Coordinates of C-alpha atoms in Angstrom, one line a residue:
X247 CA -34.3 -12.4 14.4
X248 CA -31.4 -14.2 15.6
X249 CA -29.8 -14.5 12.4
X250 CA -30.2 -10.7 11.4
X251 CA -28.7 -9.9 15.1
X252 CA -25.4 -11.9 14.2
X253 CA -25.4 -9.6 11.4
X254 CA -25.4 -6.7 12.5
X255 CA -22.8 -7.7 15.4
X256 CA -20.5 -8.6 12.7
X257 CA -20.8 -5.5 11.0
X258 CA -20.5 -4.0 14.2
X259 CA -16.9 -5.4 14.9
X260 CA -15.9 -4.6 11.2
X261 CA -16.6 -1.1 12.1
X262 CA -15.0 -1.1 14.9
X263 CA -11.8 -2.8 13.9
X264 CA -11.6 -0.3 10.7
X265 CA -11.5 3.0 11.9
X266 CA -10.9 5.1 15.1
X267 CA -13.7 4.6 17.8
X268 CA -15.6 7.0 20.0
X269 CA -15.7 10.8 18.5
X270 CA -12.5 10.7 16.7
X271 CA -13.6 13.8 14.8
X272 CA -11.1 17.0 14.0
X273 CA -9.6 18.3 10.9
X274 CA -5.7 19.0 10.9
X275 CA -4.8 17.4 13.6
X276 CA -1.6 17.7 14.9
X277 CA 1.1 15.1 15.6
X278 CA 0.3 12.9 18.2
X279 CA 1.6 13.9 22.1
X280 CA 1.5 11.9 25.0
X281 CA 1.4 13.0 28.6
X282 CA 1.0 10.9 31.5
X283 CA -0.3 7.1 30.0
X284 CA -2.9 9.7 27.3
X285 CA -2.9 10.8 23.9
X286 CA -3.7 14.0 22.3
X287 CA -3.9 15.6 19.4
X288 CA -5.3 18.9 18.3
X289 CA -7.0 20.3 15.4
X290 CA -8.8 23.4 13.7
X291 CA -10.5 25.5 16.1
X292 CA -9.1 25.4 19.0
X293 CA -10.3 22.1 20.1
X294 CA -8.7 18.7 20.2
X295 CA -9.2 14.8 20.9
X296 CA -7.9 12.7 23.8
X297 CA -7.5 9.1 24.1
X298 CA -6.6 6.6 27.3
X299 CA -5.4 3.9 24.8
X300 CA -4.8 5.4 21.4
X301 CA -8.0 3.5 20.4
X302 CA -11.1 5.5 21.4
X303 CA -11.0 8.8 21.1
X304 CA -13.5 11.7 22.1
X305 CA -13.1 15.4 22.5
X306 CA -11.6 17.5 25.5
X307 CA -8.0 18.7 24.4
X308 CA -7.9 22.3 25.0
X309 CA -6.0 24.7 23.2
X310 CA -6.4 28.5 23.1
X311 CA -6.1 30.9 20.4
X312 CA -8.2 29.1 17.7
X313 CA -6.7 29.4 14.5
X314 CA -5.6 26.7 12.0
X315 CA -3.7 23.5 11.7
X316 CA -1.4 23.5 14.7
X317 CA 1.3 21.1 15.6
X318 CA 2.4 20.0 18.8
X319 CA 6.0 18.3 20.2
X320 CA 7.6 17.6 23.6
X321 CA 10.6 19.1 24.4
X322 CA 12.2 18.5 27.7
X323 CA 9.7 18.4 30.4
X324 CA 7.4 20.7 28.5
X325 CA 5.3 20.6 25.3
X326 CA 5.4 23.4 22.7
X327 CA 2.6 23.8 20.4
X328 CA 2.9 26.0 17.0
X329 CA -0.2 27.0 14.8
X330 CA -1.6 29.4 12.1
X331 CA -4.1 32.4 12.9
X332 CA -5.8 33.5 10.0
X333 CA -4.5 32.7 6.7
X334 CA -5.2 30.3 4.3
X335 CA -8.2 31.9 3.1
X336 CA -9.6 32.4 6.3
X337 CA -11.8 35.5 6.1
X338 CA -10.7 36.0 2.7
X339 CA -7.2 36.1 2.5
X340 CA -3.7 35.0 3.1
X341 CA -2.4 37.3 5.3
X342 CA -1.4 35.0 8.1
X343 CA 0.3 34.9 11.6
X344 CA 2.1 31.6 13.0
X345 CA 2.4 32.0 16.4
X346 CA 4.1 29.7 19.6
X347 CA 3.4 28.7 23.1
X348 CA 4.1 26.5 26.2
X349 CA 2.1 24.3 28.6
X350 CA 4.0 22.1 30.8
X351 CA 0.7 19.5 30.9
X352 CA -1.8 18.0 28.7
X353 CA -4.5 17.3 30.4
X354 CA -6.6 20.5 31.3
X355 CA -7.8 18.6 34.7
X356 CA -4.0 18.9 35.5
X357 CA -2.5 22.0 38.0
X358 CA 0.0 22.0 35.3
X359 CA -2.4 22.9 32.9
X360 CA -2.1 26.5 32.0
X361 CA -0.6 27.5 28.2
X362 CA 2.4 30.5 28.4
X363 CA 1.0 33.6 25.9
X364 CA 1.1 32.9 22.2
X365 CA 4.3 34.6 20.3
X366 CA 4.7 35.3 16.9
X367 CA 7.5 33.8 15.0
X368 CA 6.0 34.5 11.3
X369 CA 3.7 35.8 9.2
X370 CA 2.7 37.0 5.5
X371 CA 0.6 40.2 4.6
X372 CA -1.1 38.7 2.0
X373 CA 0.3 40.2 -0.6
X374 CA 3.4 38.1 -1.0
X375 CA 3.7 34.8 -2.6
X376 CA 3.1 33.0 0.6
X377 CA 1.0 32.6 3.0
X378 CA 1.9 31.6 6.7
X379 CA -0.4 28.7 8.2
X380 CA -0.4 25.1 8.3
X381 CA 3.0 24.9 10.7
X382 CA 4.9 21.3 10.8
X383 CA 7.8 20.7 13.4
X384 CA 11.1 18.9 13.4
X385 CA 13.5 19.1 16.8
X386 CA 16.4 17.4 14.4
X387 CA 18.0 14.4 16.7
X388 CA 21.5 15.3 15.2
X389 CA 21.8 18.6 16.3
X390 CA 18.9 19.6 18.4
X391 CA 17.9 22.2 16.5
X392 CA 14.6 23.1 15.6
X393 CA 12.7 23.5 12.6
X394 CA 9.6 24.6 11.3
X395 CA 7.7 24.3 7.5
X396 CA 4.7 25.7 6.7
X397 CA 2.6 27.5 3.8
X398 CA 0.1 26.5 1.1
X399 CA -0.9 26.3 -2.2
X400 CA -0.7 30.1 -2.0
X401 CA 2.7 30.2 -2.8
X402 CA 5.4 28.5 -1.8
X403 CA 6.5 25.9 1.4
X404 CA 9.0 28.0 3.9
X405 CA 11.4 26.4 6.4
X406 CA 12.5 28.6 9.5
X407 CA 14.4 27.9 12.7
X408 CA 12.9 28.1 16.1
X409 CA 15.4 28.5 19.5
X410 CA 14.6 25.1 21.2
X411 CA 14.7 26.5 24.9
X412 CA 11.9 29.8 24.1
X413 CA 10.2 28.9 20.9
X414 CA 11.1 32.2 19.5
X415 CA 12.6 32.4 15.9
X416 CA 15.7 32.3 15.6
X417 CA 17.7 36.1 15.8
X418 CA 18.6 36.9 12.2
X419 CA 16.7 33.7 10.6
X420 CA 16.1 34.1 7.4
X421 CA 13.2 32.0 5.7
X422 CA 13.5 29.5 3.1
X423 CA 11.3 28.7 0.4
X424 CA 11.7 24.8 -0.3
X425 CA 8.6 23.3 -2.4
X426 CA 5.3 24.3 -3.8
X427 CA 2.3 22.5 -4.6
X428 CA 1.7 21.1 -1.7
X429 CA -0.1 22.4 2.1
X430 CA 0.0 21.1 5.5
X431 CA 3.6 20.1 5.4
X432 CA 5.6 18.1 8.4
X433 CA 9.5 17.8 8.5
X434 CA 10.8 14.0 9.9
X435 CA 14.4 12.5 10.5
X436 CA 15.4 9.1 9.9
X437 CA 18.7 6.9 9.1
X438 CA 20.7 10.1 7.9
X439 CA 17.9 11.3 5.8
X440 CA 14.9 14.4 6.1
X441 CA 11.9 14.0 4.9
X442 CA 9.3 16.9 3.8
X443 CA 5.8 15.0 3.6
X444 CA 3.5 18.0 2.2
X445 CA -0.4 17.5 1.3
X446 CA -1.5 17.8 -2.1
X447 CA -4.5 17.5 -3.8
X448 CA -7.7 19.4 -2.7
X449 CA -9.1 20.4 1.2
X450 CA -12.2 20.9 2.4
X451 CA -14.9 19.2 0.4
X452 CA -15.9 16.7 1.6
X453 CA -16.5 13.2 -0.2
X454 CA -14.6 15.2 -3.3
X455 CA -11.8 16.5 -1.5
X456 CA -8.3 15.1 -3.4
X457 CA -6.4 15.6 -0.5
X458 CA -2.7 13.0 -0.6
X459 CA 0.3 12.8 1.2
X460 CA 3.2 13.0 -0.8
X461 CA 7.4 12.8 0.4
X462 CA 10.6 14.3 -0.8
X463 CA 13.7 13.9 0.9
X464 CA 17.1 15.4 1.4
X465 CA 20.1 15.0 3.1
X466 CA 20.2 18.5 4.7
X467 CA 17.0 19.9 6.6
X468 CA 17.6 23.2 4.5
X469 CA 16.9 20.7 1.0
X470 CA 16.5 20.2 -2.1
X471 CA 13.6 17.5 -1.3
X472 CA 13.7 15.5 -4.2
X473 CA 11.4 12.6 -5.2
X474 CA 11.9 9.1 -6.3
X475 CA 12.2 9.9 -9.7
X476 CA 14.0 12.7 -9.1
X477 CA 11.8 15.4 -9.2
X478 CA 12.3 18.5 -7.1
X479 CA 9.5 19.6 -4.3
X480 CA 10.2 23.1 -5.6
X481 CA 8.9 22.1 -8.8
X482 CA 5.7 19.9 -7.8
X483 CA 7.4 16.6 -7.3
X484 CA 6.7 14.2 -4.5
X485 CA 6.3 10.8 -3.9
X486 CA 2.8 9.1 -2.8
X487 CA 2.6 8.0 0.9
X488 CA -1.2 7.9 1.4
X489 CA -4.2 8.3 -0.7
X490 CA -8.1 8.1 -0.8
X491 CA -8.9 4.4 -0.2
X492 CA -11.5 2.1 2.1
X493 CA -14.5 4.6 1.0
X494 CA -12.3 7.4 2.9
X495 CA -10.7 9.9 0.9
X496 CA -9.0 13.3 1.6
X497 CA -5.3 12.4 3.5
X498 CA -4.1 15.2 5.1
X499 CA -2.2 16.6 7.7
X500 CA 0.9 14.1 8.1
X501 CA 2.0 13.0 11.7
X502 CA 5.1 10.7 13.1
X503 CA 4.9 8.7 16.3
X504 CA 7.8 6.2 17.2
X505 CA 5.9 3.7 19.5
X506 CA 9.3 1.6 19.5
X507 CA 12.1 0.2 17.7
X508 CA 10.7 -0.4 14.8
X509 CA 7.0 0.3 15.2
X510 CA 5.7 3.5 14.2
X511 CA 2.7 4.6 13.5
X512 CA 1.6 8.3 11.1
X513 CA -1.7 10.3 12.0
X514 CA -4.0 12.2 9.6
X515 CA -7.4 12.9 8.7
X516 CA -9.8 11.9 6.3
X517 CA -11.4 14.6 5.0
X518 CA -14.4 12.0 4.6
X519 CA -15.0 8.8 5.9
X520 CA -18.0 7.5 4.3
X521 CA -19.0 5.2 6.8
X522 CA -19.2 8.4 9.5
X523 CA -22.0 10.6 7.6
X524 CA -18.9 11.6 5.3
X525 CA -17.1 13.6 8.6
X526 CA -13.6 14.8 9.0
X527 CA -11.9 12.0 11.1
X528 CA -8.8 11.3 12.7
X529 CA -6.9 7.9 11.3
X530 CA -3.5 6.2 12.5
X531 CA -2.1 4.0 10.5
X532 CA 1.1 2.3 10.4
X533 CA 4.2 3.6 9.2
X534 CA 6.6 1.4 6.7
X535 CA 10.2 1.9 5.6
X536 CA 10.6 0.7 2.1
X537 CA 14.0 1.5 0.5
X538 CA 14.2 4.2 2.4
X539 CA 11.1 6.0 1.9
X540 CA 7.7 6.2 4.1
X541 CA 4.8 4.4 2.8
X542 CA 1.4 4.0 4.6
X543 CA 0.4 0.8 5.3
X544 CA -3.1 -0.9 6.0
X545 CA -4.6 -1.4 9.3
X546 CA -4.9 -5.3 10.5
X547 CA -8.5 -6.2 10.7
X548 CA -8.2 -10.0 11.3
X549 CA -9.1 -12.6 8.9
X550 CA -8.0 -16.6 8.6
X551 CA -4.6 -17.6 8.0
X552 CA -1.0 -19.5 8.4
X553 CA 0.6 -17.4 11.4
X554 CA 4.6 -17.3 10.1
X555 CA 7.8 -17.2 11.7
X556 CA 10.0 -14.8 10.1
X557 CA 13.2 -16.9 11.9
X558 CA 12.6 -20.3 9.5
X559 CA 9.7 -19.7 7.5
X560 CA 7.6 -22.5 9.6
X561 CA 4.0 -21.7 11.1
X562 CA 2.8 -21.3 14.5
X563 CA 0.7 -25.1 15.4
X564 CA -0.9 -26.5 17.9
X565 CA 1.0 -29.5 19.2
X566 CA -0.8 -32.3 18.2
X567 CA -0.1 -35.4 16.3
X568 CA 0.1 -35.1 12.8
X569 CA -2.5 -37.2 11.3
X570 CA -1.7 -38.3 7.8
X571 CA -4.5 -38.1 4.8
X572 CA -5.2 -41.5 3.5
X573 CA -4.7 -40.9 -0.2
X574 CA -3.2 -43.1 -2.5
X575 CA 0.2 -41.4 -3.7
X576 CA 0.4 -40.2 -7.3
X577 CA 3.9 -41.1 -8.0
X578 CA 5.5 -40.1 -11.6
X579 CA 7.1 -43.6 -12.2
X580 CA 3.2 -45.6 -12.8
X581 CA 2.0 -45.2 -16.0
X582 CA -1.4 -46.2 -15.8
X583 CA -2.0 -44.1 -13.2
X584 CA -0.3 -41.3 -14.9
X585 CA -3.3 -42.0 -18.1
X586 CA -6.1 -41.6 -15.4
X587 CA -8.2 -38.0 -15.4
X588 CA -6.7 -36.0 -12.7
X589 CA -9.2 -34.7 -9.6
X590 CA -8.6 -32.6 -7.3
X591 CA -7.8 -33.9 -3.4
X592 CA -10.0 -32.6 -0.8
X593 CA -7.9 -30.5 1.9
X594 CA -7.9 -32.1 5.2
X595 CA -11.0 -31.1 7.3
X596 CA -11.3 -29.9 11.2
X597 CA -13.9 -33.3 11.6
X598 CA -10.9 -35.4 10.4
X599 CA -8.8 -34.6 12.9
X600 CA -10.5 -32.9 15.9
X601 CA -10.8 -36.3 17.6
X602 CA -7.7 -36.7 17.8
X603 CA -6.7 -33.8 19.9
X604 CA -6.8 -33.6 23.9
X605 CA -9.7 -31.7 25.5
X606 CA -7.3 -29.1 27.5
X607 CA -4.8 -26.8 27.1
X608 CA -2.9 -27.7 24.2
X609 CA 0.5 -25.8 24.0
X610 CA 1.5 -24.3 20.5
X611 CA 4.3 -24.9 18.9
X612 CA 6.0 -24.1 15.1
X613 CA 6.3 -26.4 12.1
X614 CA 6.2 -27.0 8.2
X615 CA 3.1 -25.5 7.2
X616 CA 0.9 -28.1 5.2
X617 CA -2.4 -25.6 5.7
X618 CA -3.4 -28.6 7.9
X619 CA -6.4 -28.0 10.4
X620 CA -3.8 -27.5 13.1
X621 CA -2.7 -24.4 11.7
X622 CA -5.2 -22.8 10.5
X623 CA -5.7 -19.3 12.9
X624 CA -8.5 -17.0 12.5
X625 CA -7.8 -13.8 13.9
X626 CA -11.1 -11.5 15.1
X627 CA -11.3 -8.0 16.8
X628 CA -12.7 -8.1 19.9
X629 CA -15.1 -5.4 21.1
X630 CA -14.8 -4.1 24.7
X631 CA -11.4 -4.4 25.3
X632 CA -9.7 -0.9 24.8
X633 CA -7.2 -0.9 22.5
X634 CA -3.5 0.7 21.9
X635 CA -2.1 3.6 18.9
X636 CA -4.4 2.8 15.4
X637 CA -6.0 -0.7 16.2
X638 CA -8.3 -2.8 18.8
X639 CA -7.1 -6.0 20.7
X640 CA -7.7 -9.5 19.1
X641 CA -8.3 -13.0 19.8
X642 CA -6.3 -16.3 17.8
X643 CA -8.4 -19.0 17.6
X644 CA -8.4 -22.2 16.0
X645 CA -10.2 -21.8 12.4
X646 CA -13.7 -23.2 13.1
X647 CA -13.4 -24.1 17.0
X648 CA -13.0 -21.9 20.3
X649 CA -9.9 -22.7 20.5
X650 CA -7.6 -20.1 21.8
X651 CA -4.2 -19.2 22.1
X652 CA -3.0 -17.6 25.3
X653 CA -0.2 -16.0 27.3
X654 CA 1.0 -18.0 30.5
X655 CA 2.4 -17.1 33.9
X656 CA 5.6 -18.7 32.8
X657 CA 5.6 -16.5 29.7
X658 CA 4.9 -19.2 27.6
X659 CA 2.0 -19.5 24.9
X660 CA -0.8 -22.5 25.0
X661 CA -4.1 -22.6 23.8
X662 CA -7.1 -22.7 26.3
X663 CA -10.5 -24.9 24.8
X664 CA -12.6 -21.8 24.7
X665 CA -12.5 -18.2 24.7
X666 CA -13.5 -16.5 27.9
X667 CA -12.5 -12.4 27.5
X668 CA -9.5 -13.0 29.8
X669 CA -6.7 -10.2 29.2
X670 CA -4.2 -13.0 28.8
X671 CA -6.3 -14.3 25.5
X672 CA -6.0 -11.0 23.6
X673 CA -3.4 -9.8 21.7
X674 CA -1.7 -6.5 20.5
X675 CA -0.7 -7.0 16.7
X676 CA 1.4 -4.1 15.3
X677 CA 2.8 -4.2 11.7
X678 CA 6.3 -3.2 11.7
X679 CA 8.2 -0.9 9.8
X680 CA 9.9 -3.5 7.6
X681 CA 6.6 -5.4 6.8
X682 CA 6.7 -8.2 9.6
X683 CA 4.3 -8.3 12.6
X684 CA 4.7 -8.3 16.2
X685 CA 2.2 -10.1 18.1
X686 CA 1.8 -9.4 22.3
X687 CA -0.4 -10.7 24.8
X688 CA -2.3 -7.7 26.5
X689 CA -1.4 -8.5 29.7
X690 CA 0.6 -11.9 31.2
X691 CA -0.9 -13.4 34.6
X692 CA 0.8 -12.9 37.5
X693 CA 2.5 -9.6 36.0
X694 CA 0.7 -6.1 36.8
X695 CA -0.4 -3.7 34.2
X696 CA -0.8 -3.8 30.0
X697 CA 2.5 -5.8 28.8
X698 CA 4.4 -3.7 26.9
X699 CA 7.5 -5.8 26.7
X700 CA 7.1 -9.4 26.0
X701 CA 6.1 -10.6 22.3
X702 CA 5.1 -13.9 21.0
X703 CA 9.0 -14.9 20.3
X704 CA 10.5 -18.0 17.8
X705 CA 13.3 -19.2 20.7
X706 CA 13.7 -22.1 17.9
X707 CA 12.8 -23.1 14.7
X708 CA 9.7 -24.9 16.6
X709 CA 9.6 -23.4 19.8
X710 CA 7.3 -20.6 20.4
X711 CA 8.0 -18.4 24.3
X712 CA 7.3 -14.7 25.3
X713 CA 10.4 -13.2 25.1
X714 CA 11.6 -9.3 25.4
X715 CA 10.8 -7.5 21.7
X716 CA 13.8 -6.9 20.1
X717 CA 13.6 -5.5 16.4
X718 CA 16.8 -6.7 15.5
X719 CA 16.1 -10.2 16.0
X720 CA 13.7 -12.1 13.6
X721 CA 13.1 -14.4 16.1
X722 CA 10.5 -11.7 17.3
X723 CA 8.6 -11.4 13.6
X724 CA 5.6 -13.2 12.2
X725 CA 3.6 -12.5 8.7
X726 CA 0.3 -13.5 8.3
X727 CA -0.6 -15.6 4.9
X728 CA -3.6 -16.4 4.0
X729 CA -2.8 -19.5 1.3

């Protein structure tokens, strides 16, 4: 029994450490908003999600009107939230309405709480070659000006401006059609480029659903979004960003959320998750920048390895002596040792060494990796513990012991001889948008609140600290490699 209980605990954790917990259910949801220390997001239907950590999610986001697809963005002191009523099919045809509105907070518990009436800034009788739902919205951070995509396979992908301070259209706008092929587009900025991220494929079948985010970019909001091969969005090009993978399939609905310099994480659904009855879920993953284009990447789940500094190259070690392995060496220059069969050498095991090391804290430090005992890490979600924007918290022990590696009052890092749950032995590991990791301590003695602001930092080719995250240094970066 006990042995069938471990089982299921681990595949417990695995669950939990691969996908969104709570009720993280919605289809469409919009791009990510948060108000006072929450997240929300909404979806189809009026309804939406809410989160206290970006981790566990469960309904409660209100949002009237009903309708399709909507996306949300914070604009001053206020939050303005587009979406599509009707369309799409909806009752059997494409004559759609996208309409605008106002609430100046979130959370429908607030006194703020109370959305301004809905106004329509577009529409399509159903007739034309478009069809107006599925809204996307850019406030472009080198001018101000705001922009909005939308349509469907229907017809063609329209861009139209939006005045900033009402959320009216623009006077005398005049729409522009800029792709096809594609649904549930989004608009983003970055390093002098836009980027039109449309969903392609097909919606709203469940464990068949096709459903793939694909990119174009331009250097002018109004387009041409072209490809990486060159191939114009107005003529079915587009360049992959997500698909179906990790027995979920359908990516849809493409969101951007900066957490910082250099960490950003996109939001979407599955259109099935396997593992969840085959329900429409919501997903954050992180966001990469690779040659200038947006790829997704995969979510950390843990596993064993060498824990790299991206300064030097060395690996993170516990500061112990370094026990040699008593083998005879091999050298080129005898000969009859050169005609004997070769056979494999046995690494170095934990029982070799262990021994050796002192019973207390042991502080950490960074050396030539020789995938000795010492620094060998295994990394495990930790249940329990909340979590932060696409992943939960997670321990750094000692392959094979209890080892752990902790954050100090001193804002230093040691390792503790055994795990106890303190806040100061879990850590926040966040993929960044080059490739590299950063790696904080949930919280560091003596200091109040979730730390936000220290990271596990290389002040020296083989001195580990906590210092202040700074994405331009590679003193704050570490890659995990499992070799």
């Amino acid at each position: 029994m006990k042995k069938i209980y471990s089982i299921l605990a681990a595949l417990a954790i695995a669950t939990a450490a691969n996908a969104q917990i709570g009720a993280p259910y919605i289809h469409d949801p919009s791009t990510l908003a948060e108000c006072e220390g929450k997240y929300y997001t909404y979806g189809t239907g009026g309804g939406g999600l809410i989160s206290e950590d970006g981790w566990t999610w469960n309904s409660g986001a209100e949002r009237p009107g009903g309708g399709a697809a909507p996306d949300i963005i914070k604009i001053g002191d206020r939050y303005l939230c587009i979406y599509g009523a009707t369309g799409g099919g909806l009752g059997g045809g494409h004559a759609g309405r996208i309409l605008t509105m106002w609430n100046k907070n979130l959370d429908p518990k607030s006194p703020d709480f109370k959305w301004s009436e809905a106004v329509e800034v577009c529409y399509s009788d159903g007739m034309e070659d478009q069809d107006a739902i599925d809204p996307g919205i850019l406030l472009d951070p080198t001018t101000g000006r705001l922009w909005v995509s939308y349509g469907t396979y229907f017809g063609t992908i329209r861009l139209i401006e939006l005045d900033p301070k009402t959320g009216f259209r623009v006077k005398g706008n005049k729409e522009k059609d800029i792709a096809i092929d594609c649904e549930a587009s989004d608009l983003i900025y970055n390093d002098g480029w836009y980027y039109l991220l449309g969903t392609h494929g097909t919606c709203c079948d469940g464990v068949n659903s096709t459903y793939n985010i694909v990119v174009g970019r331009s250097r002018s909001v109004e387009g041409p979004y072209i490809d990486n091969v060159g191939r114009d969005m107005f003529h079915g090009g587009g360049r992959m960003v997500i698909a179906a993978g990790d027995r979920k399939t359908g990516a849809g609905h493409f969101g951007r959320t900066i957490v910082d310099e250099g960490v950003e994480v996109m939001s979407f659904h599955w259109e099935a998750d396997m593992d969840l009855s085959g329900r429409s879920t919501l997903a954050i993953r992180p966001l990469l920048w690779r040659n200038g284009w947006p790829v997704g990447g995969e979510q950390f789940r843990g596993g064993t390895f060498e824990i790299e500094s991206e300064r030097r190259g060395y690996a993170l070690e516990l500061a112990v002596d370094f026990v040699r392995m008593q083998v005879a060496r091999a050298g080129w220059f005898n000969r009859e040792q050169m005609q004997q069969p070769v056979k494999p050498i046995a690494n170095q095991t934990l029982a070799d060494v262990i021994d050796t090391w002192p019973e207390g804290n042991i502080p950490a430090r960074i050396g030539d990796y020789m995938f000795r005992p010492h620094q060998r890490w295994t990394v495990s979600p930790v249940e329990g513990k909340g979590g932060y924007l696409g992943n939960t918290y997670f321990k750094i022990v000692i392959e094979g012991t209890d080892r752990t590696l902790a954050a100090t009052a001193d804002c230093e890092v040691t390792t503790v001889p055994a795990y106890t749950g303190d806040d100061s032995q879990l850590w926040r590991i966040e993929q960044l948008t080059d490739g590299t990791f950063r790696l904080m301590p949930k919280v560091i003695p003596g200091q109040q609140g979730i730390n936000t602001r220290y990271c596990l930092y290389s002040a020296g080719d083989s001195t580990p600290t906590l210092a202040e995250y700074d994405f331009q240094s590679d003193n704050s970066k570490w890659n995990f490699r499992n070799h």
